[in-house]
Coordinates of C-alpha atoms and ligand atoms in Angstrom, one line a residue:
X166 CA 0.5 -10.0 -1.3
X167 CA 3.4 -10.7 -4.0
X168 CA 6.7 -9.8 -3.0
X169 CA 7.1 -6.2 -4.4
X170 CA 5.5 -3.4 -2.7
X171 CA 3.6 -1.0 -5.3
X172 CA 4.1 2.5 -4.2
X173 CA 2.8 5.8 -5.4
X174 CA 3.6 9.2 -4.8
X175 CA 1.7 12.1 -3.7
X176 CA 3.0 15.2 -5.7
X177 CA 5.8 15.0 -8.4
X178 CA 8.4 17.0 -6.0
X179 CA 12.3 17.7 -6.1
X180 CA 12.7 15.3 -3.7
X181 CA 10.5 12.5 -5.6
X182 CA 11.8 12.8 -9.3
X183 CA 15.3 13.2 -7.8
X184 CA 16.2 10.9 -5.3
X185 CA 13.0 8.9 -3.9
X186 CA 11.8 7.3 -7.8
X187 CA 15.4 6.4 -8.3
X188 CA 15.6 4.9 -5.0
X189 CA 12.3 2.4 -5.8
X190 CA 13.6 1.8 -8.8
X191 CA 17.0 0.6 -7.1
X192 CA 15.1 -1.7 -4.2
X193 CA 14.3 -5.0 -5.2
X194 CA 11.1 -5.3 -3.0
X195 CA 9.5 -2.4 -4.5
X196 CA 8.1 -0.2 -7.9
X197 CA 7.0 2.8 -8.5
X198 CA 3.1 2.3 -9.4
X199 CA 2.1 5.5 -10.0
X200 CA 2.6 9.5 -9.4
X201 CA -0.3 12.1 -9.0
X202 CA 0.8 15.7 -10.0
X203 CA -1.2 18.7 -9.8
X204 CA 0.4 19.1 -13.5
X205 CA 0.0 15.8 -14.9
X206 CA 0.5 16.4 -18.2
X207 CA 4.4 17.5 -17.3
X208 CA 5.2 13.8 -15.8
X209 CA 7.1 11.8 -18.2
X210 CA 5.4 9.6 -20.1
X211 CA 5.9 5.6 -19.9
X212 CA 8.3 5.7 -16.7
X213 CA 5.5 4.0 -14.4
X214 CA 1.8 2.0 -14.8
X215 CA -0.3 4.9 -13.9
X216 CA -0.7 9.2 -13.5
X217 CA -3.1 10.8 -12.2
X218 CA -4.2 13.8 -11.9
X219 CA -5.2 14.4 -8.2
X220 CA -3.9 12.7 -5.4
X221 CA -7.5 11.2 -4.4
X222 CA -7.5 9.7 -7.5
X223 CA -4.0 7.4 -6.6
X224 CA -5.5 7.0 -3.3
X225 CA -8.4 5.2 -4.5
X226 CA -6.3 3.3 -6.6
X227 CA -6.2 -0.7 -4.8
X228 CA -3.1 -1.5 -7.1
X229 CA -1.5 1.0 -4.5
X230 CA 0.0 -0.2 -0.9
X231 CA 2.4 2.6 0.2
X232 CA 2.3 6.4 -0.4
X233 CA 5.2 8.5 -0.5
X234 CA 4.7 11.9 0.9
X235 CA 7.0 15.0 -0.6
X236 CA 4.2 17.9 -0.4
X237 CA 4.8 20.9 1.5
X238 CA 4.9 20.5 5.1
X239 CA 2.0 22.5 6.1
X240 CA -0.4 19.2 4.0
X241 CA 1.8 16.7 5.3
X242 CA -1.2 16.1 7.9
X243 CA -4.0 16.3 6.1
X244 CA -2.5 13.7 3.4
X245 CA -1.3 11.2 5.8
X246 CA -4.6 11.1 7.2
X247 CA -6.2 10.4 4.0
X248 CA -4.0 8.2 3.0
X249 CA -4.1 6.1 6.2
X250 CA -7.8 6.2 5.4
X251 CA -8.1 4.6 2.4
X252 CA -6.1 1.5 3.8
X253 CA -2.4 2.7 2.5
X254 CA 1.3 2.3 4.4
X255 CA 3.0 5.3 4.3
X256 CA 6.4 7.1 4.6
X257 CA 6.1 11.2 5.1
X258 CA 8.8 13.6 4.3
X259 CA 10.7 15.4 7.6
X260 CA 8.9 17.3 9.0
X261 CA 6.0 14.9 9.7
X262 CA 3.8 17.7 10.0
X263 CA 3.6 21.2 12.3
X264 CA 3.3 20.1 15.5
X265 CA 3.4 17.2 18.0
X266 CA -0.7 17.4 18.0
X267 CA -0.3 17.0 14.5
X268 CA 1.9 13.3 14.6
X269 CA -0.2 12.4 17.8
X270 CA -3.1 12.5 16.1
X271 CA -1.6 10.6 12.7
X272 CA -0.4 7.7 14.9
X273 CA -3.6 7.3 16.7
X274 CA -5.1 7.0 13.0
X275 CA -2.5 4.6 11.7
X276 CA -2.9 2.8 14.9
X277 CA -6.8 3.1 14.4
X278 CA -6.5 1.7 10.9
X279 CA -3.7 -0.7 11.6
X280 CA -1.1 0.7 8.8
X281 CA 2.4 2.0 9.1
X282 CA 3.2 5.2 9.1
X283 CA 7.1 6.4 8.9
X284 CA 8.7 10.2 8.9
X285 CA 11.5 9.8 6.1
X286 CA 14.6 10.5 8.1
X287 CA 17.3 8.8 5.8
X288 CA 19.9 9.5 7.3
X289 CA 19.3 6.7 9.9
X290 CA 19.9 4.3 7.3
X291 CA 23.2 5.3 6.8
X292 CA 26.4 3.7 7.8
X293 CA 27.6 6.8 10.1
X294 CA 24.8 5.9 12.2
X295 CA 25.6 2.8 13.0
X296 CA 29.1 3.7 13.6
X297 CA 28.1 6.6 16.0
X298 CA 25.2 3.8 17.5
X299 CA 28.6 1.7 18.1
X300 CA 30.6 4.3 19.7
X301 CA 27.8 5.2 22.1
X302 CA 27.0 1.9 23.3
X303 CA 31.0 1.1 24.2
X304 CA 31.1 3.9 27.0
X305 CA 34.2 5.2 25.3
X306 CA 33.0 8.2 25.6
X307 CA 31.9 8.4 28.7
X308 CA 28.6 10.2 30.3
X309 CA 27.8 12.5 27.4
X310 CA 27.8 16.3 28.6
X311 CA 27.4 18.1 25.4
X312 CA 26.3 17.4 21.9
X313 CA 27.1 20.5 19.2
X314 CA 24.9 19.8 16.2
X315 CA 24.5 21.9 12.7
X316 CA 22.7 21.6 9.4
X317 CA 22.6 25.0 7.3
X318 CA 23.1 25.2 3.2
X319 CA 22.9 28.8 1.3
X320 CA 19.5 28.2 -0.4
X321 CA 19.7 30.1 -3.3
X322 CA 16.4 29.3 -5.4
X323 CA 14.1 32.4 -4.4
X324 CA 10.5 30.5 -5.4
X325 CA 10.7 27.2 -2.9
X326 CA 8.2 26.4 -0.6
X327 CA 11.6 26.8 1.9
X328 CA 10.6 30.2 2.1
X329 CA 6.8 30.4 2.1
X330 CA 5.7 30.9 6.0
X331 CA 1.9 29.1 4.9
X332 CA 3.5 25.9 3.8
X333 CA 5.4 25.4 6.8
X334 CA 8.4 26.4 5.5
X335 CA 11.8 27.9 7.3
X336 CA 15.0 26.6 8.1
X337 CA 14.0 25.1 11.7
X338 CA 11.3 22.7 9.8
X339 CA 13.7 22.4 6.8
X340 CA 16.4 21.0 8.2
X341 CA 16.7 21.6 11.8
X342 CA 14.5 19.0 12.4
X343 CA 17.9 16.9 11.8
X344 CA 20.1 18.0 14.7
X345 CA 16.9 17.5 16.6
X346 CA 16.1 14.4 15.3
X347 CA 20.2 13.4 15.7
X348 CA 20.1 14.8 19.7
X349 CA 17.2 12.6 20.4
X350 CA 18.9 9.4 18.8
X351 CA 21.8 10.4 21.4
X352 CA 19.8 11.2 24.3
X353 CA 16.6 9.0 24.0
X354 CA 14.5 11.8 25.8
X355 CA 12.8 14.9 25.8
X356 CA 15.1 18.2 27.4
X357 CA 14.0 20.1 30.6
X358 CA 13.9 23.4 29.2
X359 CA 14.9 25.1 25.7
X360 CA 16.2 28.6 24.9
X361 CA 16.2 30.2 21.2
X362 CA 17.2 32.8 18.7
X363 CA 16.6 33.0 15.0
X364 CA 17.0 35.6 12.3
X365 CA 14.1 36.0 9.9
X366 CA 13.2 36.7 6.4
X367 CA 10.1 36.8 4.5
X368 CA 8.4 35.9 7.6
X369 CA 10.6 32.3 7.9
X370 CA 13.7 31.1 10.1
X371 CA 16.8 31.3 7.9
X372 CA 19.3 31.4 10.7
X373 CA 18.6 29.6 14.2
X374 CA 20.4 28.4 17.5
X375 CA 18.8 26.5 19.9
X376 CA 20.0 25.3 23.5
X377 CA 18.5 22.4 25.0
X378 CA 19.1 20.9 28.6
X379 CA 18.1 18.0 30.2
X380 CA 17.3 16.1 33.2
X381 CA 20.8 15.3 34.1
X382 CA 22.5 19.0 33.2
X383 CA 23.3 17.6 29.6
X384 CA 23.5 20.7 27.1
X385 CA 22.7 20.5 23.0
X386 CA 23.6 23.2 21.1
X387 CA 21.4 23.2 17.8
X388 CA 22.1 25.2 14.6
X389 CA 20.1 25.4 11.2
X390 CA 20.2 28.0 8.7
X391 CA 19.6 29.1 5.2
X392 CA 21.6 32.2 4.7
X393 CA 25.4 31.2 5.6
X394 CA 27.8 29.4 4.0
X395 CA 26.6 25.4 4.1
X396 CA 27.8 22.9 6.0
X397 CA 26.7 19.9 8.2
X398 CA 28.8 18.4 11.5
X399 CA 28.2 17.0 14.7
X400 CA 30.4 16.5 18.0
X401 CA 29.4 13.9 20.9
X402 CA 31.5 15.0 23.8
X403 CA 31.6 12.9 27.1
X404 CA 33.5 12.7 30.2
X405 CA 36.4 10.2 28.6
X406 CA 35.8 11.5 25.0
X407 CA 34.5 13.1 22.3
X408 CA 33.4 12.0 18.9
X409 CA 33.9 14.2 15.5
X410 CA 31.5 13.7 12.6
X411 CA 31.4 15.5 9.4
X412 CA 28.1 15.6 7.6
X413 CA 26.5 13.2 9.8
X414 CA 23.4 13.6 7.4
X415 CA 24.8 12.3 4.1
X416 CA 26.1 8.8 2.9
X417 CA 29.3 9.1 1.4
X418 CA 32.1 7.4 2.6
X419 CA 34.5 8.9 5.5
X420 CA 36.3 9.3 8.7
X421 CA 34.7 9.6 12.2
X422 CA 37.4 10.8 14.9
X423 CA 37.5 9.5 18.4
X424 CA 39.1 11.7 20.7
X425 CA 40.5 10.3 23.8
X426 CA 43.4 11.0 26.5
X427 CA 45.0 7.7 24.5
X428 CA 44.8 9.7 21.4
X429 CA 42.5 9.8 18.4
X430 CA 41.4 7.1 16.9
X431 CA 40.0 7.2 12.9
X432 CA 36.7 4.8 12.5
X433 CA 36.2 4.6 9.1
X434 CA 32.3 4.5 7.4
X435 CA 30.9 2.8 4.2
X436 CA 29.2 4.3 1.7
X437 CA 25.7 3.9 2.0
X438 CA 22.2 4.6 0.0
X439 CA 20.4 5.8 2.6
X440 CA 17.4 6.3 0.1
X441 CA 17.1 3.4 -1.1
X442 CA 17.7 1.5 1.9
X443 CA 15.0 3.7 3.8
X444 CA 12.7 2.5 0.6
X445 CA 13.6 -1.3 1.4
X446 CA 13.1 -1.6 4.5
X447 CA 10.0 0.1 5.2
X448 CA 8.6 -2.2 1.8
X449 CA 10.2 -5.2 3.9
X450 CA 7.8 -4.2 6.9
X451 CA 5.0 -4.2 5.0
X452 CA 5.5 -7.6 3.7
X453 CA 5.9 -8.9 7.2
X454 CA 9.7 -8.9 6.8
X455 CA 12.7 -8.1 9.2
X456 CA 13.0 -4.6 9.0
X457 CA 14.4 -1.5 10.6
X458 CA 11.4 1.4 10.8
X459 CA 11.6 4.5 13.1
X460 CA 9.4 4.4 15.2
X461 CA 6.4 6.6 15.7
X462 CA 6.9 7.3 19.4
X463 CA 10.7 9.3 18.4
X464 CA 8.6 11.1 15.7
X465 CA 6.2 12.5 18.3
X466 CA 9.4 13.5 20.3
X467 CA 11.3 14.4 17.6
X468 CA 7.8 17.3 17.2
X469 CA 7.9 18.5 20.8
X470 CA 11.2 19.5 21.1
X471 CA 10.8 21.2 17.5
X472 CA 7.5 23.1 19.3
X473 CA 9.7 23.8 22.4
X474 CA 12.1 25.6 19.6
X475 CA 9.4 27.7 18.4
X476 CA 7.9 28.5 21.8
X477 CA 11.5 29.8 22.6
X478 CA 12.0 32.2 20.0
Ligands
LIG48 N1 14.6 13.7 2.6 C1 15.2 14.6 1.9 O1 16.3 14.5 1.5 C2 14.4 15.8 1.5 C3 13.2 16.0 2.0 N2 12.4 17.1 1.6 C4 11.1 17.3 2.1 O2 10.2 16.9 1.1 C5 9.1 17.8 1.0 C6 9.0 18.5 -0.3 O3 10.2 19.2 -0.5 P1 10.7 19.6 -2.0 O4 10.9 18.3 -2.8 O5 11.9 20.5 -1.8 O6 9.5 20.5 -2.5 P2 8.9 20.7 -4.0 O7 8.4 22.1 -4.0 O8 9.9 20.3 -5.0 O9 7.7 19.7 -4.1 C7 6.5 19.8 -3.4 C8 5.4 19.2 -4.2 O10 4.2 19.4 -3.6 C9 3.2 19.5 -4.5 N3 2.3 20.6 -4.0 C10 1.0 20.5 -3.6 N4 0.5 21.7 -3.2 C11 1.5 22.6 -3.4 C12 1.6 24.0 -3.2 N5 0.6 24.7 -2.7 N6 2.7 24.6 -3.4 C13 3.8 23.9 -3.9 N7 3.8 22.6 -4.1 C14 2.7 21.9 -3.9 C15 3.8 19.8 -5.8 O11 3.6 18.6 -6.6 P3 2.7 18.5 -7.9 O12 2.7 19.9 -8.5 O13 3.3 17.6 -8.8 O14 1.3 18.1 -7.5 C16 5.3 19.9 -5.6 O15 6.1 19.4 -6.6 C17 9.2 18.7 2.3 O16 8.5 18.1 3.3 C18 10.7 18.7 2.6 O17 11.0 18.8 4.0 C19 12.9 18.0 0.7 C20 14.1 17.8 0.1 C21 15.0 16.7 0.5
LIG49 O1 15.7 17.3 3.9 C1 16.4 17.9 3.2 C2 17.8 17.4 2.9 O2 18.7 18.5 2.9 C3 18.4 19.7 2.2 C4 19.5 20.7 2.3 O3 20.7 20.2 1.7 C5 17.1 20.2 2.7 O4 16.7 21.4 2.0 C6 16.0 19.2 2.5 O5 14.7 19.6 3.0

């Protein structure tokens, strides 16, 4: 295989002409091969080798070795699975589908067909992560008791797929699968038991707490919303400490804030191009390259504890 991954993308989404293209087009082990749209005749002309105009078409395409996934998450599954089938790599958008029966059974058929399958949370490939990976593994904080977690924005286009309940859409999906994903990084298991509330519209989550608990008395408090004024933050809070992180889910350069009794310390983090790094190194993987891919066991636990949510409410 030559050194460039050939990728092409199912659907031409927000997400896709926005930030994942760009990002290809920024990682030296990869291009953009070709994009299938529904509405083919509305992708730009000349930006790529190939269009198509269904996305079984791109899958039968050989040229092809990854698939990006942006569709809406209620065909997440059934796109994986055919794309897994017809011998392709591929990196999903968050959710990775409905359920945990859902990822279960798309590992068991990437493991079946021996391809990799990723759910595209970038914001593991930013710098804040490693910093906060850092802090954790010093013990300056102590035994963690509480983690306080929160991703909302004021969503304020009325025809998204965000609000449609058959395409898998609501806040909780949407973006509370971060602070899920971000408690699991933290805690490395699933919780005991769950307790929620949400508020509703149009038959969707806009506006959702969650408390979590685990084994060892540990408490997460989860937050994701639609409807409130946005913002995204995080607090890791031990027995010696506590760390404060704004917008742990973006890459721009900042401040995290260790709190201890010998006062608080400022660790600063790079910015960082999550995208495009999330891009490289799951190309790198496929060429047999050092690499840092998430790993499809967290995925599947990442699920549960977004179906223990939902059974809560
Ligand atoms: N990682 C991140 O930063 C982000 C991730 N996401 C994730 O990406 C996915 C897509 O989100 P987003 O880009 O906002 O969504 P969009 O609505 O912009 O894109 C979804 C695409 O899916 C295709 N599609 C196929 N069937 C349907 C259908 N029945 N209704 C609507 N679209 C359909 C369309 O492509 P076409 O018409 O070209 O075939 C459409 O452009 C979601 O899973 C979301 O969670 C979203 C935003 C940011
Ligand atoms: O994954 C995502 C990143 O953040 C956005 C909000 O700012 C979400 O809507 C999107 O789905």
């Amino acid at each position: 295989m030559s050194e460039v991954v050939n990728w092409g993308i199912l659907g031409y989404a927000r997400i896709a002409k926005n930030s994942i293209i760009p990002a290809i087009d920024r990682a030296d082990n990869a291009r953009v091969y070709g994009v299938a749209s529904r509405n083919k005749a509305e992708l730009p002309a000349g930006e790529w080798p190939q269009s198509y105009d269904d996305y079984a078409a791109l899958l039968a395409d050989d040229a092809i070795q990854a698939v990006y996934i942006p569709l809406p998450n209620s065909l997440h599954k059934e796109w994986v699975i055919r794309a897994l089938e017809a011998g392709k790599h591929v990196l999903c958008e968050k959710p990775i589908g409905l359920t945990a029966a859902e990822a279960r059974e798309m590992q068991k058929v990437a493991a079946r067909h021996d391809r990799l399958l990723m759910e595209a949370f970038m914001y593991q490939y930013t710098d804040r992560v490693r910093v906060i990976k850092e802090v954790i593994d010093s013990g300056d904080l102590g035994a963690i008791r509480h983690i306080n977690v929160s991703f909302r924005f004021l969503l304020d286009r009325p025809n998204t797929i965000k609000m449609q309940p058959a395409l898998g859409g609501g806040a909780l999906y949407d973006v509370g699968c971060y602070p899920v994903n971000f408690v699991g990084l933290v805690t490395g298991r699933l919780p005991v038991q769950c307790k929620a509330l949400c508020e509703t519209q149009d038959g969707v989550d806009t506006n959702l707490s969650a408390l979590l608990q685990y084994d060892d008395g540990l408490i997460a408090n989860i937050h994701c919303g639609f409807n409130a004024f946005g913002r995204n933050y995080a607090e890791i809070i031990g027995t010696k400490g506590m760390l404060c992180i704004d917008k742990p889910f973006l890459d721009d350069a900042g401040t995290l804030y260790l709190h201890t009794p010998e006062g608080i310390r400022e660790l600063p983090v790079s910015e960082s191009d999550r995208y495009q790094a999330e891009i490289r190194h799951f190309s790198s993987a496929i060429l047999n390259q050092p690499s840092k891919i998430i790993p499809l066991d967290e995925t599947v636990r990442n699920m549960q504890v977004l179906d223990m949510i939902r059974a809560a409410l």
